[in-house]
Amino acid sequence: MKLIFTSDEFKVGNYSYNGFPILLHENMTTFREGLDFLLYHCIQRGRVASKNSWITYGRDFYDFFAFIDANNLDWRAVNTRGDGHIIAVYRDASLTKFNLAESTVNRRLRLIIKFYQYAAHQGWVSELPYSVETITVRQPKSFLAHTDRSGGNRSTADVLLKTRKTTIKVLSSSQVEMLLMAIKDSRFKLMIRLGLATGLRKEELLTFPKSYVIDPRRYPVNGFYIVTISPKEMSTKGSHERSIHVPKSLMEDLWQYIIHERPILSALREDQYNELFLNENGKPYSTKSNTLNARLNKLGLPFDIFPHILRHTYATHTLYALQRQPNLSFNPLMYVRDRLGHSSITTTERYLHFIDDIADIVLNEYQREIDTMLIAV
């Protein structure tokens, strides 16, 4: 089995889909059932617009079927040699032989379960290679909890691993100070500050357009700048625009970078790039590399530090600060959700009207602490 990603020549309904995953058999013919499923799951349903998600789905899908091929198994068989369900065999090998994390295994299993559900509907298999059981889960504590009529009962495939409660890692204010003090490169520090102040994802930081940075002297504000980020101009998860709030002090420093440092880097290359941050060779950072992770690890800090922790830190501190504010006219959860681009909380238009009218209230304690720290950096 081989995994490839399509070029612009791959079309569905006369529309090109560049970077779409396709599995090929050893004789280089298309794994047709797999392609049909991925087209349905990623395109037809209209819920997976991110190419980054396509890559993840393609690799997870390939991992299962490469395992099937390597062990001379038939994916249409409900049982494997009478020793157990085919998905269970793959699960156990992933854990014991390949030492994959439980979260990674469960993510892959969920995709394979969806494939078999689709395969059963299409008549490719006579039954599902797993059983469904009912489990009781802890009821969520949220403002929508009263709408849940399930009683905490959920139906789930028995091959899935029991999920363990994980703690989101967040930097404290003192750790943020240590992080910023440890970074000597001004360009890298700006990137980290942007992540801490807005909750942008790693790929969003690396592809953030220079056109989003404006001259604060021409457009003065008291608190923050509302910047609309678009998947048409940068890499985002999902296909919808969203707005982020960039603090005035950060926008001022980004503009100074645009004026003084970036032109020197840009002059190193004949090509002109749209990305704000350029590396020492004058090129944009690759979203597929671990450069950002590696640079954070080299700081030698006595706590875990990785790109996504910047996002967790922003969300947690912002939500905490907003919840402490009296007489808010909007829900803090929805504010943070919209800044991060999440879609898991159902909201109403009434709440959304307040999002861009909250002015200086979002210049919370967390942001003021960061600004204070930078005075001494």
Tab-separated table of C-alpha atoms in Angstrom:
chain	number	residue	atom	x	y	z
A	1	MET	CA	0.000	0.000	0.000
A	2	LYS	CA	1.264	3.483	-0.849
A	3	LEU	CA	0.029	6.948	0.141
A	4	ILE	CA	0.167	9.852	-2.301
A	5	PHE	CA	-1.280	13.363	-2.310
A	6	THR	CA	-2.897	14.804	-5.413
A	7	SER	CA	-1.926	17.772	-7.549
A	8	ASP	CA	-4.282	20.345	-9.071
A	9	GLU	CA	-5.024	17.854	-11.834
A	10	PHE	CA	-7.175	15.801	-9.449
A	11	LYS	CA	-10.734	17.017	-9.903
A	12	VAL	CA	-14.110	16.153	-8.445
A	13	GLY	CA	-17.005	17.655	-10.356
A	14	ASN	CA	-14.570	19.789	-12.393
A	15	TYR	CA	-13.181	21.320	-9.183
A	16	SER	CA	-9.506	20.779	-8.365
A	17	TYR	CA	-8.502	19.331	-5.011
A	18	ASN	CA	-4.791	19.762	-4.487
A	19	GLY	CA	-3.234	17.768	-1.643
A	20	PHE	CA	-5.993	15.168	-1.326
A	21	PRO	CA	-4.855	11.759	0.015
A	22	ILE	CA	-5.130	8.643	-2.161
A	23	LEU	CA	-4.068	5.100	-1.297
A	24	LEU	CA	-2.557	2.904	-4.000
A	25	HIS	CA	-2.100	-0.859	-4.111
A	26	GLU	CA	1.348	-2.308	-4.753
A	27	ASN	CA	0.504	-2.560	-8.465
A	28	MET	CA	-0.158	1.236	-8.386
A	29	THR	CA	-3.903	0.891	-8.891
A	30	THR	CA	-6.187	3.016	-6.741
A	31	PHE	CA	-7.681	1.561	-3.575
A	32	ARG	CA	-11.119	2.456	-4.844
A	33	GLU	CA	-13.152	1.813	-1.718
A	34	GLY	CA	-10.721	3.885	0.313
A	35	LEU	CA	-10.924	6.774	-2.143
A	36	ASP	CA	-14.721	6.680	-2.127
A	37	PHE	CA	-14.747	6.875	1.654
A	38	LEU	CA	-12.233	9.719	1.885
A	39	LEU	CA	-14.137	11.689	-0.748
A	40	TYR	CA	-17.293	11.245	1.286
A	41	HIS	CA	-15.693	11.905	4.659
A	42	CYS	CA	-13.487	14.854	3.699
A	43	ILE	CA	-15.353	16.534	0.835
A	44	GLN	CA	-18.947	15.446	0.376
A	45	ARG	CA	-19.943	16.031	4.002
A	46	GLY	CA	-18.519	19.545	3.827
A	47	ARG	CA	-17.064	19.394	7.341
A	48	VAL	CA	-13.359	18.894	6.656
A	49	ALA	CA	-12.049	21.857	4.717
A	50	SER	CA	-8.519	22.012	6.117
A	51	LYS	CA	-5.788	20.423	4.002
A	52	ASN	CA	-3.885	19.768	7.208
A	53	SER	CA	-6.778	17.542	8.282
A	54	TRP	CA	-6.637	15.792	4.908
A	55	ILE	CA	-2.992	14.980	5.550
A	56	THR	CA	-3.761	13.588	8.999
A	57	TYR	CA	-6.681	11.503	7.721
A	58	GLY	CA	-4.600	10.218	4.835
A	59	ARG	CA	-1.711	9.142	7.051
A	60	ASP	CA	-3.997	7.544	9.636
A	61	PHE	CA	-5.927	5.727	6.909
A	62	TYR	CA	-2.702	4.542	5.300
A	63	ASP	CA	-1.322	3.267	8.603
A	64	PHE	CA	-4.226	0.877	9.062
A	65	PHE	CA	-4.274	-0.504	5.536
A	66	ALA	CA	-0.477	-0.751	5.354
A	67	PHE	CA	-0.711	-2.883	8.505
A	68	ILE	CA	-3.407	-5.000	6.842
A	69	ASP	CA	-1.246	-5.549	3.759
A	70	ALA	CA	1.934	-6.243	5.723
A	71	ASN	CA	0.198	-8.989	7.696
A	72	ASN	CA	-1.615	-10.530	4.702
A	73	LEU	CA	-5.016	-9.710	6.165
A	74	ASP	CA	-8.266	-8.978	4.349
A	75	TRP	CA	-9.975	-5.791	5.504
A	76	ARG	CA	-13.323	-7.287	4.493
A	77	ALA	CA	-12.946	-10.068	7.062
A	78	VAL	CA	-14.731	-9.491	10.341
A	79	ASN	CA	-12.320	-11.753	12.247
A	80	THR	CA	-8.616	-12.350	11.666
A	81	ARG	CA	-7.717	-16.053	11.714
A	82	GLY	CA	-10.271	-16.543	14.464
A	83	ASP	CA	-8.101	-14.697	16.986
A	84	GLY	CA	-10.132	-11.503	17.250
A	85	HIS	CA	-11.601	-8.589	15.396
A	86	ILE	CA	-9.366	-7.070	12.759
A	87	ILE	CA	-9.492	-3.589	14.305
A	88	ALA	CA	-8.643	-4.976	17.745
A	89	VAL	CA	-5.559	-6.706	16.301
A	90	TYR	CA	-4.441	-3.426	14.733
A	91	ARG	CA	-5.098	-1.562	18.003
A	92	ASP	CA	-3.064	-3.970	20.096
A	93	ALA	CA	-0.162	-3.959	17.651
A	94	SER	CA	-0.157	-0.147	17.636
A	95	LEU	CA	0.137	-0.110	21.407
A	96	THR	CA	2.541	-2.967	22.059
A	97	LYS	CA	4.646	-3.279	18.913
A	98	PHE	CA	4.775	0.323	17.722
A	99	ASN	CA	4.422	2.000	21.146
A	100	LEU	CA	1.972	4.631	19.937
A	101	ALA	CA	0.232	6.941	22.383
A	102	GLU	CA	-3.291	5.934	23.360
A	103	SER	CA	-4.663	9.225	22.028
A	104	THR	CA	-3.047	8.571	18.626
A	105	VAL	CA	-4.407	5.028	18.518
A	106	ASN	CA	-7.924	6.163	19.394
A	107	ARG	CA	-7.806	8.897	16.751
A	108	ARG	CA	-6.905	6.355	14.092
A	109	LEU	CA	-9.476	3.869	15.350
A	110	ARG	CA	-12.262	6.443	15.109
A	111	LEU	CA	-11.450	7.036	11.448
A	112	ILE	CA	-11.334	3.291	10.704
A	113	ILE	CA	-14.640	2.803	12.525
A	114	LYS	CA	-16.197	5.459	10.298
A	115	PHE	CA	-14.756	3.684	7.267
A	116	TYR	CA	-16.359	0.394	8.267
A	117	GLN	CA	-19.674	2.113	8.921
A	118	TYR	CA	-19.471	3.536	5.410
A	119	ALA	CA	-18.381	0.151	4.024
A	120	ALA	CA	-21.363	-1.587	5.653
A	121	HIS	CA	-23.720	1.012	4.208
A	122	GLN	CA	-22.201	0.454	0.756
A	123	GLY	CA	-22.478	-3.325	1.121
A	124	TRP	CA	-18.748	-3.941	1.010
A	125	VAL	CA	-18.828	-5.829	4.327
A	126	SER	CA	-21.616	-7.945	5.778
A	127	GLU	CA	-21.103	-6.808	9.369
A	128	LEU	CA	-18.955	-4.497	11.447
A	129	PRO	CA	-15.670	-5.761	12.916
A	130	TYR	CA	-16.557	-4.493	16.378
A	131	SER	CA	-19.481	-4.327	18.780
A	132	VAL	CA	-21.277	-1.290	20.165
A	133	GLU	CA	-21.648	-0.856	23.902
A	134	THR	CA	-23.234	1.787	26.115
A	135	ILE	CA	-21.051	3.593	28.608
A	136	THR	CA	-21.733	6.298	31.180
A	137	VAL	CA	-19.694	9.451	30.909
A	138	ARG	CA	-19.344	12.363	33.238
A	139	GLN	CA	-21.829	15.124	32.464
A	140	PRO	CA	-20.219	18.314	31.211
A	141	LYS	CA	-20.480	21.429	33.331
A	142	SER	CA	-21.450	24.119	30.892
A	143	PHE	CA	-24.211	26.581	30.263
A	144	LEU	CA	-25.690	24.105	27.741
A	145	ALA	CA	-25.593	21.104	30.089
A	146	HIS	CA	-29.321	21.391	30.759
A	147	THR	CA	-30.035	20.608	27.091
A	148	ASP	CA	-28.351	17.164	27.320
A	149	ARG	CA	-31.081	14.521	27.582
A	150	SER	CA	-28.756	11.514	27.303
A	151	GLY	CA	-28.403	11.016	31.039
A	152	GLY	CA	-24.681	10.647	30.520
A	153	ASN	CA	-25.057	7.487	28.431
A	154	ARG	CA	-23.101	7.166	25.199
A	155	SER	CA	-22.840	4.434	22.583
A	156	THR	CA	-19.290	3.600	21.583
A	157	ALA	CA	-17.331	0.929	19.709
A	158	ASP	CA	-15.855	-1.618	22.087
A	159	VAL	CA	-12.471	-1.531	20.333
A	160	LEU	CA	-11.780	2.034	21.449
A	161	LEU	CA	-9.403	2.481	24.337
A	162	LYS	CA	-10.702	3.943	27.550
A	163	THR	CA	-9.777	7.597	27.472
A	164	ARG	CA	-7.898	9.057	30.364
A	165	LYS	CA	-8.525	12.526	31.632
A	166	THR	CA	-5.669	14.712	30.452
A	167	THR	CA	-4.629	18.033	31.911
A	168	ILE	CA	-4.098	20.876	29.484
A	169	LYS	CA	-0.651	22.310	30.007
A	170	VAL	CA	-0.607	26.058	30.537
A	171	LEU	CA	2.215	28.466	31.297
A	172	SER	CA	1.988	30.506	34.467
A	173	SER	CA	2.789	34.210	34.402
A	174	SER	CA	6.232	33.525	35.854
A	175	GLN	CA	6.889	30.860	33.193
A	176	VAL	CA	5.840	33.292	30.467
A	177	GLU	CA	8.381	35.742	31.905
A	178	MET	CA	11.092	33.069	31.879
A	179	LEU	CA	10.211	32.136	28.301
A	180	LEU	CA	10.418	35.687	26.992
A	181	MET	CA	13.617	36.395	28.917
A	182	ALA	CA	15.226	33.264	27.444
A	183	ILE	CA	14.572	34.287	23.829
A	184	LYS	CA	17.325	36.542	22.508
A	185	ASP	CA	16.299	36.616	18.854
A	186	SER	CA	13.893	39.541	18.406
A	187	ARG	CA	12.095	37.978	15.431
A	188	PHE	CA	11.492	34.724	17.255
A	189	LYS	CA	10.326	36.609	20.333
A	190	LEU	CA	7.756	38.495	18.259
A	191	MET	CA	6.385	35.214	16.945
A	192	ILE	CA	6.055	33.805	20.461
A	193	ARG	CA	4.418	36.995	21.715
A	194	LEU	CA	1.905	36.838	18.884
A	195	GLY	CA	1.020	33.285	19.902
A	196	LEU	CA	0.682	34.201	23.570
A	197	ALA	CA	-1.419	37.283	22.842
A	198	THR	CA	-3.830	35.800	20.279
A	199	GLY	CA	-3.893	32.002	20.613
A	200	LEU	CA	-2.915	31.409	16.995
A	201	ARG	CA	-1.998	27.854	16.035
A	202	LYS	CA	1.530	26.962	14.951
A	203	GLU	CA	0.713	26.946	11.228
A	204	GLU	CA	-1.168	30.212	11.636
A	205	LEU	CA	1.836	31.876	13.246
A	206	LEU	CA	4.142	30.672	10.490
A	207	THR	CA	1.837	31.812	7.664
A	208	PHE	CA	0.554	35.035	9.249
A	209	PRO	CA	0.561	37.588	6.366
A	210	LYS	CA	2.616	40.746	6.575
A	211	SER	CA	-0.396	42.619	5.177
A	212	TYR	CA	-2.164	42.105	8.524
A	213	VAL	CA	0.343	44.398	10.230
A	214	ILE	CA	-0.579	48.082	10.066
A	215	ASP	CA	1.081	51.346	11.047
A	216	PRO	CA	-0.266	52.206	14.518
A	217	ARG	CA	0.540	55.862	13.970
A	218	ARG	CA	-1.919	56.049	11.086
A	219	TYR	CA	-4.595	54.013	12.845
A	220	PRO	CA	-4.291	54.695	16.587
A	221	VAL	CA	-6.358	52.715	19.098
A	222	ASN	CA	-6.477	52.617	22.876
A	223	GLY	CA	-6.510	48.866	23.420
A	224	PHE	CA	-6.206	46.368	20.581
A	225	TYR	CA	-6.491	45.955	16.831
A	226	ILE	CA	-9.167	43.697	15.380
A	227	VAL	CA	-7.519	41.580	12.679
A	228	THR	CA	-9.625	39.339	10.463
A	229	ILE	CA	-7.700	36.245	9.445
A	230	SER	CA	-8.799	34.401	6.327
A	231	PRO	CA	-7.999	30.876	5.087
A	232	LYS	CA	-7.603	32.450	1.648
A	233	GLU	CA	-4.561	34.355	2.858
A	234	MET	CA	-2.972	32.044	5.433
A	235	SER	CA	-3.124	28.533	6.782
A	236	THR	CA	-6.053	28.048	9.174
A	237	LYS	CA	-7.968	25.091	10.493
A	238	GLY	CA	-11.344	25.210	8.768
A	239	SER	CA	-12.686	27.398	6.001
A	240	HIS	CA	-14.171	30.266	7.969
A	241	GLU	CA	-12.748	33.687	8.703
A	242	ARG	CA	-12.375	34.772	12.304
A	243	SER	CA	-11.101	37.825	14.106
A	244	ILE	CA	-8.258	38.017	16.586
A	245	HIS	CA	-7.399	40.929	18.856
A	246	VAL	CA	-3.788	42.096	18.644
A	247	PRO	CA	-2.680	44.337	21.546
A	248	LYS	CA	-1.540	47.818	20.608
A	249	SER	CA	1.964	47.320	22.028
A	250	LEU	CA	2.463	44.153	19.993
A	251	MET	CA	1.203	45.755	16.785
A	252	GLU	CA	3.683	48.595	17.313
A	253	ASP	CA	6.570	46.136	17.623
A	254	LEU	CA	5.405	44.091	14.627
A	255	TRP	CA	5.323	47.278	12.562
A	256	GLN	CA	8.890	48.095	13.606
A	257	TYR	CA	9.895	44.605	12.451
A	258	ILE	CA	8.178	45.262	9.101
A	259	ILE	CA	10.047	48.538	8.682
A	260	HIS	CA	13.529	47.622	9.895
A	261	GLU	CA	14.276	43.897	10.103
A	262	ARG	CA	12.097	42.156	7.538
A	263	PRO	CA	13.399	44.141	4.511
A	264	ILE	CA	16.927	42.938	5.284
A	265	LEU	CA	15.762	39.312	5.298
A	266	SER	CA	13.568	39.788	2.246
A	267	ALA	CA	16.527	41.180	0.262
A	268	LEU	CA	18.274	37.818	0.580
A	269	ARG	CA	15.835	36.260	-1.893
A	270	GLU	CA	14.546	37.267	-5.304
A	271	ASP	CA	11.095	35.929	-4.469
A	272	GLN	CA	8.745	38.115	-2.476
A	273	TYR	CA	6.782	36.280	0.176
A	274	ASN	CA	3.476	37.121	1.794
A	275	GLU	CA	4.371	35.580	5.163
A	276	LEU	CA	5.273	38.006	7.949
A	277	PHE	CA	8.040	35.968	9.547
A	278	LEU	CA	11.075	34.995	7.466
A	279	ASN	CA	13.961	32.798	8.548
A	280	GLU	CA	17.641	33.711	8.439
A	281	ASN	CA	17.699	32.755	4.718
A	282	GLY	CA	14.867	35.115	3.861
A	283	LYS	CA	12.329	32.343	3.318
A	284	PRO	CA	9.069	31.562	5.146
A	285	TYR	CA	9.125	28.839	7.773
A	286	SER	CA	7.770	25.477	6.657
A	287	THR	CA	4.569	24.427	8.408
A	288	LYS	CA	5.626	20.788	8.038
A	289	SER	CA	8.954	21.143	9.833
A	290	ASN	CA	9.671	21.053	13.558
A	291	THR	CA	11.789	24.210	13.468
A	292	LEU	CA	9.600	26.091	15.928
A	293	ASN	CA	9.471	23.145	18.329
A	294	ALA	CA	13.237	22.678	18.107
A	295	ARG	CA	13.968	26.334	18.844
A	296	LEU	CA	11.715	26.245	21.900
A	297	ASN	CA	13.393	23.068	23.156
A	298	LYS	CA	16.858	24.611	22.742
A	299	LEU	CA	15.940	27.308	25.261
A	300	GLY	CA	16.511	24.711	27.976
A	301	LEU	CA	13.636	25.888	30.154
A	302	PRO	CA	12.729	23.811	33.237
A	303	PHE	CA	9.156	23.234	32.027
A	304	ASP	CA	7.454	21.839	28.946
A	305	ILE	CA	7.309	24.287	26.086
A	306	PHE	CA	5.832	23.654	22.643
A	307	PRO	CA	3.903	25.809	20.139
A	308	HIS	CA	0.416	24.688	21.167
A	309	ILE	CA	1.028	25.567	24.804
A	310	LEU	CA	1.002	29.216	23.724
A	311	ARG	CA	-2.562	28.725	22.523
A	312	HIS	CA	-3.575	26.916	25.722
A	313	THR	CA	-2.019	29.684	27.785
A	314	TYR	CA	-3.854	32.435	25.929
A	315	ALA	CA	-7.205	30.663	26.179
A	316	THR	CA	-6.922	29.775	29.854
A	317	HIS	CA	-5.660	33.137	31.104
A	318	THR	CA	-8.089	35.099	28.947
A	319	LEU	CA	-11.072	33.032	30.042
A	320	TYR	CA	-10.043	33.328	33.671
A	321	ALA	CA	-9.571	37.085	33.451
A	322	LEU	CA	-12.898	37.640	31.708
A	323	GLN	CA	-14.795	35.529	34.204
A	324	ARG	CA	-13.478	37.772	36.971
A	325	GLN	CA	-14.891	40.849	35.292
A	326	PRO	CA	-18.220	41.991	36.795
A	327	ASN	CA	-21.290	42.711	34.693
A	328	LEU	CA	-20.021	41.307	31.403
A	329	SER	CA	-22.452	41.761	28.518
A	330	PHE	CA	-21.165	38.646	26.731
A	331	ASN	CA	-20.261	35.066	27.608
A	332	PRO	CA	-16.502	34.612	28.168
A	333	LEU	CA	-16.647	31.089	26.730
A	334	MET	CA	-18.023	32.355	23.475
A	335	TYR	CA	-15.488	35.164	23.296
A	336	VAL	CA	-12.584	32.757	23.657
A	337	ARG	CA	-14.227	30.279	21.294
A	338	ASP	CA	-14.473	32.855	18.533
A	339	ARG	CA	-10.908	34.087	19.009
A	340	LEU	CA	-9.601	30.525	18.738
A	341	GLY	CA	-11.910	29.514	15.888
A	342	HIS	CA	-13.548	26.665	17.771
A	343	SER	CA	-17.006	25.440	16.732
A	344	SER	CA	-17.924	23.194	19.643
A	345	ILE	CA	-20.157	25.651	21.515
A	346	THR	CA	-23.552	26.473	20.075
A	347	THR	CA	-24.222	30.160	20.342
A	348	THR	CA	-26.883	32.623	19.326
A	349	GLU	CA	-26.694	35.763	17.228
A	350	ARG	CA	-27.513	37.813	20.300
A	351	TYR	CA	-24.191	36.911	21.892
A	352	LEU	CA	-22.217	37.278	18.683
A	353	HIS	CA	-23.242	40.935	18.358
A	354	PHE	CA	-21.156	41.787	21.412
A	355	ILE	CA	-17.921	40.211	20.197
A	356	ASP	CA	-16.354	43.243	18.503
A	357	ASP	CA	-17.827	45.835	20.892
A	358	ILE	CA	-16.030	44.923	24.093
A	359	ALA	CA	-13.174	47.406	23.704
A	360	ASP	CA	-10.531	47.592	26.418
A	361	ILE	CA	-12.044	44.980	28.696
A	362	VAL	CA	-10.032	42.267	26.941
A	363	LEU	CA	-6.812	44.046	27.891
A	364	ASN	CA	-6.878	41.777	30.878
A	365	GLU	CA	-4.406	41.105	33.645
A	366	TYR	CA	-2.622	38.468	31.566
A	367	GLN	CA	-1.834	40.872	28.718
A	368	ARG	CA	-0.803	43.646	31.091
A	369	GLU	CA	1.615	41.254	32.771
A	370	ILE	CA	3.179	40.355	29.427
A	371	ASP	CA	3.542	44.046	28.539
A	372	THR	CA	5.135	44.733	31.931
A	373	MET	CA	7.580	41.861	31.481
A	374	LEU	CA	8.687	43.153	28.091
A	375	ILE	CA	9.806	46.461	29.581
A	376	ALA	CA	12.671	44.623	31.237
A	377	VAL	CA	13.402	42.266	28.348
